[in-house]
Amino acid sequence: MTCAVRESGGGWRCAGVRWPREVPELGWSRGGDRRVSVLAYGAGLGFRAVGERHCVGARGNVCPLGAVVPGRSTGGRCAECARLDRAHSVAADTMADDPRTYRVYLAWFGPGMVKVGITGEERGAARLREQGAVAFSWLGRGPLMAARRTEEVLRAALGVPDRIPYAKKRSVRGQLPGTEERAGAVAELYARAAELEGRGWPESLERLPLEVVDQVGIFGLDRAPDPEPGRSVRESAPAPVRSVRELVDGGVVAGRLVAAAGPDLHLAVADGGVVVLDTRLITGWDLTAVTRATEATEVREVTGSDVRVPLIDIGGGGVQGGLF
């Protein structure tokens, strides 16, 4: 089974990784049309970037300027579309009359990395998968403003942030502690949060019982991928130490998908290492497959591994030498 890269000749552009269920999907857009490619661990994934990177627009609308955006931007939007997208988000607090039910969650990303946040109840745990939360628990449910108020109270009282940079998350992902330690960290944070009930905690927010959800298996971080011919399982899945800094015209990324967390895809590549591709960097690019067509004109099979784009060390920030 292989992961799919769509043909750019039809005008399809990648919209990045989505997690509507417990498997990652690549989204694709062309005007108002949307498609997805379901990804599979152990399968090949590869593409070549073509031309310039263009703004992905906002709220499902095409950028009216067709603006070119920087290759290193994880937002993939021009300034105008970024403002529009932000203005209509839950985080902007412009939806006080939103009738939907929201949930407050406590998320753990690695040692010393915990955060509190909110998400729409109808989305389930999709938001936690999108953020790459290794483990989490729900804390409460209620109206939007009650959930937002609780989030603010917890951040101030517990000294936890509402955001953790992805660079920090991926820097510890290859050395995660065991299941019990992960669950214990979430349980400890939950206990501290529960003690605040009645002290700034809105009455309209219903507290939910502790139930730690561990997502290491969903992300594929607990599995050793099938080894390539001539290599042992032990040496086939080293911890990732490099990540893609940006795409460039003609740049190639190809490898075997061994894990995924949030927007990050972990690809085993030709030199035996694992490179992390933040798919927020590929939005807005025209992408073409790097090998010949197989079963259909839109789907291409990847049989090799190649990386010819600028890389950086995970955690170190240094540019790797000898790369395209």
Short mmCIF file of N, CA and C in Angstrom, two decimals, residues 1 16 27 37 43 54 70 76 122 124 129-130 143 156 176 198 210 255 262 264 307:
data_model
loop_
_atom_site.label_atom_id
_atom_site.label_comp_id
_atom_site.label_asym_id
_atom_site.label_seq_id
_atom_site.Cartn_x
_atom_site.Cartn_y
_atom_site.Cartn_z
N MET A 1 0.86 -1.19 0.00
CA MET A 1 0.00 0.00 0.00
C MET A 1 0.89 1.24 0.00
N GLY A 16 -2.21 19.95 3.57
CA GLY A 16 -1.59 19.49 4.81
C GLY A 16 -2.30 18.29 5.41
N GLY A 27 -4.91 16.41 2.88
CA GLY A 27 -6.00 17.10 2.21
C GLY A 27 -5.51 17.75 0.93
N SER A 37 -6.21 11.99 0.76
CA SER A 37 -5.46 10.76 0.56
C SER A 37 -5.14 10.21 1.94
N ALA A 43 4.27 2.76 4.18
CA ALA A 43 4.09 3.03 2.75
C ALA A 43 5.01 4.16 2.29
N HIS A 54 2.09 29.62 -3.17
CA HIS A 54 1.05 30.64 -3.13
C HIS A 54 0.19 30.53 -1.88
N PRO A 70 6.38 33.09 1.70
CA PRO A 70 7.71 32.53 1.96
C PRO A 70 7.68 31.01 2.18
N GLY A 76 1.38 29.62 5.75
CA GLY A 76 1.06 29.48 4.33
C GLY A 76 0.07 30.51 3.82
N GLU A 122 -18.08 18.43 19.26
CA GLU A 122 -18.41 17.60 18.11
C GLU A 122 -17.17 17.12 17.35
N GLY A 124 -14.57 15.82 18.80
CA GLY A 124 -13.92 14.73 19.51
C GLY A 124 -12.47 15.07 19.79
N ARG A 129 -5.11 15.32 18.18
CA ARG A 129 -4.26 14.65 17.18
C ARG A 129 -3.57 15.68 16.29
N GLU A 130 -4.30 16.74 15.94
CA GLU A 130 -3.73 17.79 15.09
C GLU A 130 -2.55 18.49 15.77
N PRO A 143 -20.50 25.76 27.81
CA PRO A 143 -20.55 26.80 26.78
C PRO A 143 -19.16 27.36 26.47
N ALA A 156 -3.28 30.60 34.39
CA ALA A 156 -2.71 31.51 35.39
C ALA A 156 -2.36 30.77 36.68
N LEU A 176 10.62 9.42 24.32
CA LEU A 176 9.49 9.53 25.23
C LEU A 176 9.59 8.49 26.35
N GLY A 198 -14.51 25.70 41.91
CA GLY A 198 -15.09 26.57 42.91
C GLY A 198 -14.25 27.80 43.19
N LEU A 210 -11.34 11.96 35.13
CA LEU A 210 -10.03 11.69 34.54
C LEU A 210 -10.09 10.43 33.70
N GLY A 255 10.32 9.23 0.86
CA GLY A 255 10.75 8.26 1.85
C GLY A 255 9.62 7.34 2.23
N GLY A 262 0.54 15.17 14.81
CA GLY A 262 0.14 16.52 14.44
C GLY A 262 0.37 16.73 12.96
N ASP A 264 3.28 16.71 11.54
CA ASP A 264 4.59 16.14 11.19
C ASP A 264 4.47 14.72 10.64
N VAL A 307 15.91 13.05 -0.45
CA VAL A 307 15.60 14.34 0.13
C VAL A 307 16.56 15.34 -0.44
#
